[in-house]
mmCIF file of N, CA, C and O in Angstrom:
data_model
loop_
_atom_site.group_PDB
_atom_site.id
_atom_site.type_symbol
_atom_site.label_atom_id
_atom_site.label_comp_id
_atom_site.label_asym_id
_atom_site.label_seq_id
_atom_site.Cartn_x
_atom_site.Cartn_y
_atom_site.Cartn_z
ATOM 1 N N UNK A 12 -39.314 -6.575 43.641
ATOM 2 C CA UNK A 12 -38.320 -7.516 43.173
ATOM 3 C C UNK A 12 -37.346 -7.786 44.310
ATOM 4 O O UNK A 12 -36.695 -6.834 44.742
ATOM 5 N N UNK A 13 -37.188 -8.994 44.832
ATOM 6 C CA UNK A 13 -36.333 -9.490 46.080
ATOM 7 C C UNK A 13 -34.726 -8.755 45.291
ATOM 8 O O UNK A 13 -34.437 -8.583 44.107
ATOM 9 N N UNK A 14 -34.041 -8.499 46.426
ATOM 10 C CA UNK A 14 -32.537 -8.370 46.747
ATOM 11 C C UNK A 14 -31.752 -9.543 46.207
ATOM 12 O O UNK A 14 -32.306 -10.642 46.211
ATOM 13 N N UNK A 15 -30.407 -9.414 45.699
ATOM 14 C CA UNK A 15 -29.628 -10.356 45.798
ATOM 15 C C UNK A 15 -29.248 -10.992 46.785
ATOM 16 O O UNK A 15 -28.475 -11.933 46.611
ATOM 17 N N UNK A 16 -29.700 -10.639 48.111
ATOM 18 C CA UNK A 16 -29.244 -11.264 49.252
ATOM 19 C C UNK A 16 -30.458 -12.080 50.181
ATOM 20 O O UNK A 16 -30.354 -12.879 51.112
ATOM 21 N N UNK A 17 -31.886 -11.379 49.341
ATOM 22 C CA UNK A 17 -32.433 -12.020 49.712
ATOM 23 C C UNK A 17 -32.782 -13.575 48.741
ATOM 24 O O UNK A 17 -33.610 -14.433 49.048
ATOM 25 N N UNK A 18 -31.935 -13.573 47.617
ATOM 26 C CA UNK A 18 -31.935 -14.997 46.802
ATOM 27 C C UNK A 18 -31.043 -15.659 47.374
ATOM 28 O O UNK A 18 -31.222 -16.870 47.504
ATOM 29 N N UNK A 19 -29.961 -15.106 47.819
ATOM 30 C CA UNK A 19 -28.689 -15.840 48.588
ATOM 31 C C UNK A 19 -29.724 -16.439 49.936
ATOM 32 O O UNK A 19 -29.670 -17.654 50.125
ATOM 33 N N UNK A 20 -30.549 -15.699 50.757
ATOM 34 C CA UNK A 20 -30.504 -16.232 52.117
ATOM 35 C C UNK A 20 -31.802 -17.324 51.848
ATOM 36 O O UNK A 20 -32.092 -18.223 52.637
ATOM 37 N N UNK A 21 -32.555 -17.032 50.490
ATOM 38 C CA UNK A 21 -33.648 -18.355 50.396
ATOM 39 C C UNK A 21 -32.942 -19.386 50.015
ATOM 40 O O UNK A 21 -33.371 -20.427 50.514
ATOM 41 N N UNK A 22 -31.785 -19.563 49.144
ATOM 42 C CA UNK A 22 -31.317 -20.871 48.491
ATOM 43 C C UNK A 22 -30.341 -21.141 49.548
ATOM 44 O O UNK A 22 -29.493 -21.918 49.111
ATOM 45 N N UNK A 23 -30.136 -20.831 50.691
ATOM 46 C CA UNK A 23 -29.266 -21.269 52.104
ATOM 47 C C UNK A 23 -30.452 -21.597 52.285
ATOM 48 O O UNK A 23 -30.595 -22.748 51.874
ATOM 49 N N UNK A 24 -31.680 -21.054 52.815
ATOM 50 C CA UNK A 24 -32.252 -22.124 54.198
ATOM 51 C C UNK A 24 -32.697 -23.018 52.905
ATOM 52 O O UNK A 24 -32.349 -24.022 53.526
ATOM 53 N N UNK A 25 -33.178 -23.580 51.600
ATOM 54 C CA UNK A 25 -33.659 -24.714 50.918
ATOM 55 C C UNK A 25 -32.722 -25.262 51.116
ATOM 56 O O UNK A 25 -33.082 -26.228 51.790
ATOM 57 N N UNK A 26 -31.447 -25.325 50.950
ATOM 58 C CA UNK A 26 -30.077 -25.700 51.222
ATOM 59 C C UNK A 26 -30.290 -27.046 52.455
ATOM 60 O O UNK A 26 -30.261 -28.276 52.478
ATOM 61 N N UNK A 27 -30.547 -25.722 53.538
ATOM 62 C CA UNK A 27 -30.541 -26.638 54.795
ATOM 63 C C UNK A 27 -31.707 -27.362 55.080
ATOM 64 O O UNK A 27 -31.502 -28.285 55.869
ATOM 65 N N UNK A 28 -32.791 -27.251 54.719
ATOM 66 C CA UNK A 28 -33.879 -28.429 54.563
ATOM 67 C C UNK A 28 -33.731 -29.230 53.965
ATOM 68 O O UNK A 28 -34.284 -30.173 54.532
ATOM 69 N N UNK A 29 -33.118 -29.688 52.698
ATOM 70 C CA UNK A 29 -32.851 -30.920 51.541
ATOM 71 C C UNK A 29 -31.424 -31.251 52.022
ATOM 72 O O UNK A 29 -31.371 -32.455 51.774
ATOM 73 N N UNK A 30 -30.236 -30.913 52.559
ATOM 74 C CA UNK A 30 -29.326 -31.441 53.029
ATOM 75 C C UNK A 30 -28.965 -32.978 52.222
ATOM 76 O O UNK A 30 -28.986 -33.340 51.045
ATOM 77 N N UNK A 31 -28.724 -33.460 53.172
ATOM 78 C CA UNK A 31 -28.497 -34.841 51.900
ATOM 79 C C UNK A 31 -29.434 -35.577 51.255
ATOM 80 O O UNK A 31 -29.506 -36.755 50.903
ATOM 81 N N UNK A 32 -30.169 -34.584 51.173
ATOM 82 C CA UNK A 32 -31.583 -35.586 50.078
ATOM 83 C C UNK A 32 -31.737 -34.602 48.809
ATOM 84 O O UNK A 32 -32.764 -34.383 48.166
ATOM 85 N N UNK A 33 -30.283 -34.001 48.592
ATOM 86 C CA UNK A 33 -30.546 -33.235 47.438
ATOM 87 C C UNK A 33 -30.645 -33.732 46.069
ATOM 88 O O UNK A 33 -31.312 -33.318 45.121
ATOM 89 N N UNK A 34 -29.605 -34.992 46.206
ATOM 90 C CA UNK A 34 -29.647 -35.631 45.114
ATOM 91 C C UNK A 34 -31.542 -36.230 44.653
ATOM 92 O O UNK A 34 -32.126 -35.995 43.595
ATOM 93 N N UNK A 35 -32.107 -37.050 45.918
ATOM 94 C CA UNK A 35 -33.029 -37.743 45.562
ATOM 95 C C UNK A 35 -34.160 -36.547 45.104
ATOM 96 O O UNK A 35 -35.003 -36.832 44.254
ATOM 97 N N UNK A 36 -34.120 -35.109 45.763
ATOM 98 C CA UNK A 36 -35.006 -34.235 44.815
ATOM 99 C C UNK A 36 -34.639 -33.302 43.741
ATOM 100 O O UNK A 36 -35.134 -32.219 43.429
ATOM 101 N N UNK A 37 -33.799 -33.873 43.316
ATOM 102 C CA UNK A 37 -33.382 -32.973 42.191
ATOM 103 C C UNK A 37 -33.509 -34.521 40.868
ATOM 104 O O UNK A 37 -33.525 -34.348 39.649
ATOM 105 N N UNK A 38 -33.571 -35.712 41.466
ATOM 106 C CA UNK A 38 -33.805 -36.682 40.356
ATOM 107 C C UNK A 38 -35.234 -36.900 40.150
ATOM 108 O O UNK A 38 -35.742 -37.391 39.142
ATOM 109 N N UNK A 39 -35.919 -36.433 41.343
ATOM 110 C CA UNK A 39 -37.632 -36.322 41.279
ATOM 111 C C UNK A 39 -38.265 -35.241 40.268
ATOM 112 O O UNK A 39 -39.155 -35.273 39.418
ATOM 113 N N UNK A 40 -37.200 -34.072 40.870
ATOM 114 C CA UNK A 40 -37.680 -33.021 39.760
ATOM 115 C C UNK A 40 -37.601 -33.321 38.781
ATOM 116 O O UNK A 40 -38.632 -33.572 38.156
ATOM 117 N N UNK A 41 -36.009 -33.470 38.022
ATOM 118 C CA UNK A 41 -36.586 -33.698 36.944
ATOM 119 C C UNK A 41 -37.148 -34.755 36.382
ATOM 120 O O UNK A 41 -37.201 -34.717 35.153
ATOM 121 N N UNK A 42 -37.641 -35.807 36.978
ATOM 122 C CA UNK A 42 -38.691 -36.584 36.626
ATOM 123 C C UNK A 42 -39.804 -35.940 35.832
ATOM 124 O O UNK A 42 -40.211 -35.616 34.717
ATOM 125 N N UNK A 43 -40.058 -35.967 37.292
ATOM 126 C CA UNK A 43 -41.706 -35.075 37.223
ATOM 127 C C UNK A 43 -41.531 -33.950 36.061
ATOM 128 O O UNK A 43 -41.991 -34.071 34.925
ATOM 129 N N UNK A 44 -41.203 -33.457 36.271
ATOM 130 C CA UNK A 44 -40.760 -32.563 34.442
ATOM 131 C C UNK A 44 -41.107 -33.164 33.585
ATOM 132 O O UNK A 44 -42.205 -33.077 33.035
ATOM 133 N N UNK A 45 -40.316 -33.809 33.347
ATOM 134 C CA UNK A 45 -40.927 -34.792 31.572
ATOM 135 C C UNK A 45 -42.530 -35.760 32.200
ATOM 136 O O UNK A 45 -42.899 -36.658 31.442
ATOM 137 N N UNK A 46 -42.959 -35.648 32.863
ATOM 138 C CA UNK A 46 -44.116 -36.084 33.264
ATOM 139 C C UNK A 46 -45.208 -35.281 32.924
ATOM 140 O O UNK A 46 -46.031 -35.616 32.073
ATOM 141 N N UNK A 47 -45.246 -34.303 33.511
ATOM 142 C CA UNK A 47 -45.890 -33.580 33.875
ATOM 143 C C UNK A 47 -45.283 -32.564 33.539
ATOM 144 O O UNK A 47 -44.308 -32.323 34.251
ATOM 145 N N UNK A 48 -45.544 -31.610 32.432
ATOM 146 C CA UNK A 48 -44.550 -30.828 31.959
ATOM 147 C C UNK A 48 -44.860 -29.254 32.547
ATOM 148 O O UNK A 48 -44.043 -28.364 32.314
ATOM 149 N N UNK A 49 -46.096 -28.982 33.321
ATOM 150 C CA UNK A 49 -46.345 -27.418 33.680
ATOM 151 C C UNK A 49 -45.150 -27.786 35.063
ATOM 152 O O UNK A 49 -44.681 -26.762 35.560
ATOM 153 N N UNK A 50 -44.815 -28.685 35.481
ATOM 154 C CA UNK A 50 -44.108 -28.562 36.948
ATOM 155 C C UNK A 50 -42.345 -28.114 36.521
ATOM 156 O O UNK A 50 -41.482 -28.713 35.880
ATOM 157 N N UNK A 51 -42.362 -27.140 37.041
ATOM 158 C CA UNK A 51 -41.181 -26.554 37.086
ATOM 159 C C UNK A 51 -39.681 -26.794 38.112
ATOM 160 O O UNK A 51 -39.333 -26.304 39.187
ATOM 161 N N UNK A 52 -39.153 -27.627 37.326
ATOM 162 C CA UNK A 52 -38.139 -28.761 37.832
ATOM 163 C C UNK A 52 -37.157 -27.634 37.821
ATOM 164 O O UNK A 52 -36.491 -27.356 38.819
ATOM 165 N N UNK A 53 -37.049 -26.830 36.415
ATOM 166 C CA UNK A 53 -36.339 -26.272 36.425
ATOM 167 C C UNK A 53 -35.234 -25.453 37.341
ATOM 168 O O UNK A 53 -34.033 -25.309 37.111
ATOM 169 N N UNK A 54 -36.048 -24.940 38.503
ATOM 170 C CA UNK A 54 -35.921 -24.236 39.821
ATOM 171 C C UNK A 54 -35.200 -25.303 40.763
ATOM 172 O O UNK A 54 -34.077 -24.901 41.070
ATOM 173 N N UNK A 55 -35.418 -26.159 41.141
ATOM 174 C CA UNK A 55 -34.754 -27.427 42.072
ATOM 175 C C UNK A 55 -33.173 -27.596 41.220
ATOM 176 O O UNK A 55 -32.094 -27.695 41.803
ATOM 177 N N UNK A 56 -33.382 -27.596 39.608
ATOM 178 C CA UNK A 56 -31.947 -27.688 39.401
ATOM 179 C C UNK A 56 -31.436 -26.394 39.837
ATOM 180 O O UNK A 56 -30.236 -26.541 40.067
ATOM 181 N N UNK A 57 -31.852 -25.034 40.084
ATOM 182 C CA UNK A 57 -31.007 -24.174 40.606
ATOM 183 C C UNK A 57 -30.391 -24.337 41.706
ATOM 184 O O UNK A 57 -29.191 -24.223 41.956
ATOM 185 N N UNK A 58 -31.597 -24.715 42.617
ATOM 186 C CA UNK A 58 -30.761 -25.517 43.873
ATOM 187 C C UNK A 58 -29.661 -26.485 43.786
ATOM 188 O O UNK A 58 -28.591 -26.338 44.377
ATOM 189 N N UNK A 59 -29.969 -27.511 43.005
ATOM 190 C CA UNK A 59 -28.587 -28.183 42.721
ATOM 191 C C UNK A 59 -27.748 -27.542 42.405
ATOM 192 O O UNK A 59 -26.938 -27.464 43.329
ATOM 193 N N UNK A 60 -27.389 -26.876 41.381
ATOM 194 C CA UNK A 60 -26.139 -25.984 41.275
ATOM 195 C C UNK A 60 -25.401 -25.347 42.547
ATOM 196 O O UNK A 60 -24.226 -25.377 42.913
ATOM 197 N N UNK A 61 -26.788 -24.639 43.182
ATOM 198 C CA UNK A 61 -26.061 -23.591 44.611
ATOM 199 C C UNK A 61 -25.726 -24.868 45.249
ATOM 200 O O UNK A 61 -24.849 -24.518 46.040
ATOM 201 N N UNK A 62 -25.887 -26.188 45.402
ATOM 202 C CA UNK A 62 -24.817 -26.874 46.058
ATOM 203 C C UNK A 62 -23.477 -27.340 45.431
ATOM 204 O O UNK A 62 -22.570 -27.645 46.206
ATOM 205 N N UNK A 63 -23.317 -27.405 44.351
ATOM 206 C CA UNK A 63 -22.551 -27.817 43.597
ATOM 207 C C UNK A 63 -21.267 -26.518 44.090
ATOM 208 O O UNK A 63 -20.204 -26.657 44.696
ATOM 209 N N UNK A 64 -22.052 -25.076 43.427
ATOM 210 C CA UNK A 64 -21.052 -24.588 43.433
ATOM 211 C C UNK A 64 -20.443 -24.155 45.081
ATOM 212 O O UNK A 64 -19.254 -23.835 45.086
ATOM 213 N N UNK A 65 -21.084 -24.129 46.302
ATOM 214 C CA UNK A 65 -21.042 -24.092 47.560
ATOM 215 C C UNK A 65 -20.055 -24.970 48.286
ATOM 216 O O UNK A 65 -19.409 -24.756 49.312
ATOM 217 N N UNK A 66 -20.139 -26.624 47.015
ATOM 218 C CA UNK A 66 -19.390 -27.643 47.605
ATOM 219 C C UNK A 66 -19.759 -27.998 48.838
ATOM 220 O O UNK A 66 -19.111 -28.333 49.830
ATOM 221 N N UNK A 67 -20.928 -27.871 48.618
ATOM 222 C CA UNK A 67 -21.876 -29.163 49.932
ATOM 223 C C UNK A 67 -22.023 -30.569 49.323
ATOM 224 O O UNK A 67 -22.033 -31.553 50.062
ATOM 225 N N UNK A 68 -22.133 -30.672 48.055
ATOM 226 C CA UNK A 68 -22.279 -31.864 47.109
ATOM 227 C C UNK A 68 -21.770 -31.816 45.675
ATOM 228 O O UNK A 68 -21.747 -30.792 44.993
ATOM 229 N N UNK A 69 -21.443 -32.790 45.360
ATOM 230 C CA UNK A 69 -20.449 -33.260 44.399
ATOM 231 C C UNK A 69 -20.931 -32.816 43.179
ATOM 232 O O UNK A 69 -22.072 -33.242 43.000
ATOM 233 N N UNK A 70 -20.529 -32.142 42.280
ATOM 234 C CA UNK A 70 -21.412 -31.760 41.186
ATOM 235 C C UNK A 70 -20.944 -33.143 39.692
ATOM 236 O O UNK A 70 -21.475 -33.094 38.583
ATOM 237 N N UNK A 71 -20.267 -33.829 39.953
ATOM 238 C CA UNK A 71 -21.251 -35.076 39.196
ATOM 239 C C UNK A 71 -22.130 -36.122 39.538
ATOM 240 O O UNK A 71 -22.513 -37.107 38.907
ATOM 241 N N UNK A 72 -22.466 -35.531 41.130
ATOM 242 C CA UNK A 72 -23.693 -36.791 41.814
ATOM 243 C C UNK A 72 -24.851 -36.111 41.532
ATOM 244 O O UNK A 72 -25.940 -36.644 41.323
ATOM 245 N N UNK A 73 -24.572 -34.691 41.526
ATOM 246 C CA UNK A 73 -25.759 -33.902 40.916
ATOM 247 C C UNK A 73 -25.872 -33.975 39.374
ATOM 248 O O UNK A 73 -26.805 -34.555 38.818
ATOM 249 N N UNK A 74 -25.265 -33.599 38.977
ATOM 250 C CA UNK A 74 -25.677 -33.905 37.113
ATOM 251 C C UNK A 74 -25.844 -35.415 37.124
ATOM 252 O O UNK A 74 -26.129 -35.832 36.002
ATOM 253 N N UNK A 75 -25.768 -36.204 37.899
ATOM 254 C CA UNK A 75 -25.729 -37.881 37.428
ATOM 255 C C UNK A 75 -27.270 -37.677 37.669
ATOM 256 O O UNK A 75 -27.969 -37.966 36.698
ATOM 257 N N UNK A 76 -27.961 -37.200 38.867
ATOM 258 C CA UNK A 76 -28.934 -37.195 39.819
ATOM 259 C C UNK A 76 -29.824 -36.288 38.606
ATOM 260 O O UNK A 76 -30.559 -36.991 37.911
ATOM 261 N N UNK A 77 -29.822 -35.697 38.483
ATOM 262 C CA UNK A 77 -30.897 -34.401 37.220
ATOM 263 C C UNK A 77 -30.846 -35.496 35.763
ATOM 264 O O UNK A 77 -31.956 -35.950 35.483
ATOM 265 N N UNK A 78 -29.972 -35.837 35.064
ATOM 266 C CA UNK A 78 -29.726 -36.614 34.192
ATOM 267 C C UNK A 78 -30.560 -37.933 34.144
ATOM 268 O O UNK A 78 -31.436 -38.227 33.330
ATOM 269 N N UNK A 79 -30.006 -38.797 35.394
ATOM 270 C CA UNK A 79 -30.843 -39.798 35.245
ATOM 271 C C UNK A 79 -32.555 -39.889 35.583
ATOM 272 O O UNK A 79 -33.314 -40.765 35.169
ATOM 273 N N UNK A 80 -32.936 -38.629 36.523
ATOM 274 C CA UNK A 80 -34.375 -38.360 36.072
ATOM 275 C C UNK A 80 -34.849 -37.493 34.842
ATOM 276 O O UNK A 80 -35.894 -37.474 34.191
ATOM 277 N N UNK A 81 -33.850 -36.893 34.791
ATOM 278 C CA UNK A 81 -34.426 -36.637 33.201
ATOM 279 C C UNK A 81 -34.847 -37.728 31.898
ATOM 280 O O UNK A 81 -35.803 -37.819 31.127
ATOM 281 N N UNK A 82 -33.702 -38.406 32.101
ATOM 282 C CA UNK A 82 -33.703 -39.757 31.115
ATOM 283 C C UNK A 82 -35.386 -41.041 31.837
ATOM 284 O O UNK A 82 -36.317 -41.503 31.178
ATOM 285 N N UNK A 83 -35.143 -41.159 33.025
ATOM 286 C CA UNK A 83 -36.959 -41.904 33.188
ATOM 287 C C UNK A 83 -37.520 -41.115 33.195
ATOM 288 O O UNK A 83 -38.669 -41.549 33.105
ATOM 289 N N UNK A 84 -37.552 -39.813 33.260
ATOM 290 C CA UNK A 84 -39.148 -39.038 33.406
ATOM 291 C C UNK A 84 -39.239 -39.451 31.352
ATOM 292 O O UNK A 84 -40.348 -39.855 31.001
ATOM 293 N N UNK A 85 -38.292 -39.349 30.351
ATOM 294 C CA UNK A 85 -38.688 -39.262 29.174
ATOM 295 C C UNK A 85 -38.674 -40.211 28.629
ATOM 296 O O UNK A 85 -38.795 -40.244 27.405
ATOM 297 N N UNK A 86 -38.488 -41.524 29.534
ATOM 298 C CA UNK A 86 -38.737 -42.728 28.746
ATOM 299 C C UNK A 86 -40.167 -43.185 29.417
ATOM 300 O O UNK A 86 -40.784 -44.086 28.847
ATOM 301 N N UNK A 87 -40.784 -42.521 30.759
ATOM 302 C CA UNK A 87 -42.142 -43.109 31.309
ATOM 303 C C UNK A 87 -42.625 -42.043 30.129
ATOM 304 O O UNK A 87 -43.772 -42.278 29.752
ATOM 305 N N UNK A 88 -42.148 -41.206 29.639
ATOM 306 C CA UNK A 88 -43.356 -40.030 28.480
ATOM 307 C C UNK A 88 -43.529 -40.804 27.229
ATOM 308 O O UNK A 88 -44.593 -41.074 26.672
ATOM 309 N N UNK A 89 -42.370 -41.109 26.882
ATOM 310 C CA UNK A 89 -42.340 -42.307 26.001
ATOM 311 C C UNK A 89 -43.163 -42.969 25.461
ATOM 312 O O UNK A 89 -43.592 -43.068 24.311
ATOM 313 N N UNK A 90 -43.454 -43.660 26.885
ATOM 314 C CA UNK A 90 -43.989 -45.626 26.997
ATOM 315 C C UNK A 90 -45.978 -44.755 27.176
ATOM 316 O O UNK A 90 -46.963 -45.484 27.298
#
């Protein structure tokens, strides 16, 4: 079972690979979620949070960003 520090030092470097494209994969995730429901979006919103709460990014561009793919991933499930 990983360390608490080793969850801290994986959600820093995902951190620094998605940089300002956090919003656009965290609205993919949860897309793809209500799409495709074995894909686990769930996890990418953790990442959003560790920026939110880090204050690298705005945490209502992130809930706008998870929200509004949540809302098309369940209206393409919908249709």
């Amino acid at each position: 079972m990983p360390s608490l520090q080793e969850l801290v030092d994986l959600l820093t470097r995902a951190a620094a690979v998605t940089g300002p494209w956090a919003p656009v994969v965290l609205f993919l995730a949860t897309f793809v979620e209500h799409v495709f429901p074995p894909f686990p979006g769930d996890l990418l919103v953790v990442l959003g949070a560790w920026y939110a709460v880090r204050g690298e990014l705005s945490w209502p561009l992130l809930l706008l960003s998870g929200t509004a793919g949540a809302v098309a991933g369940a209206w393409v499930d919908h249709r």
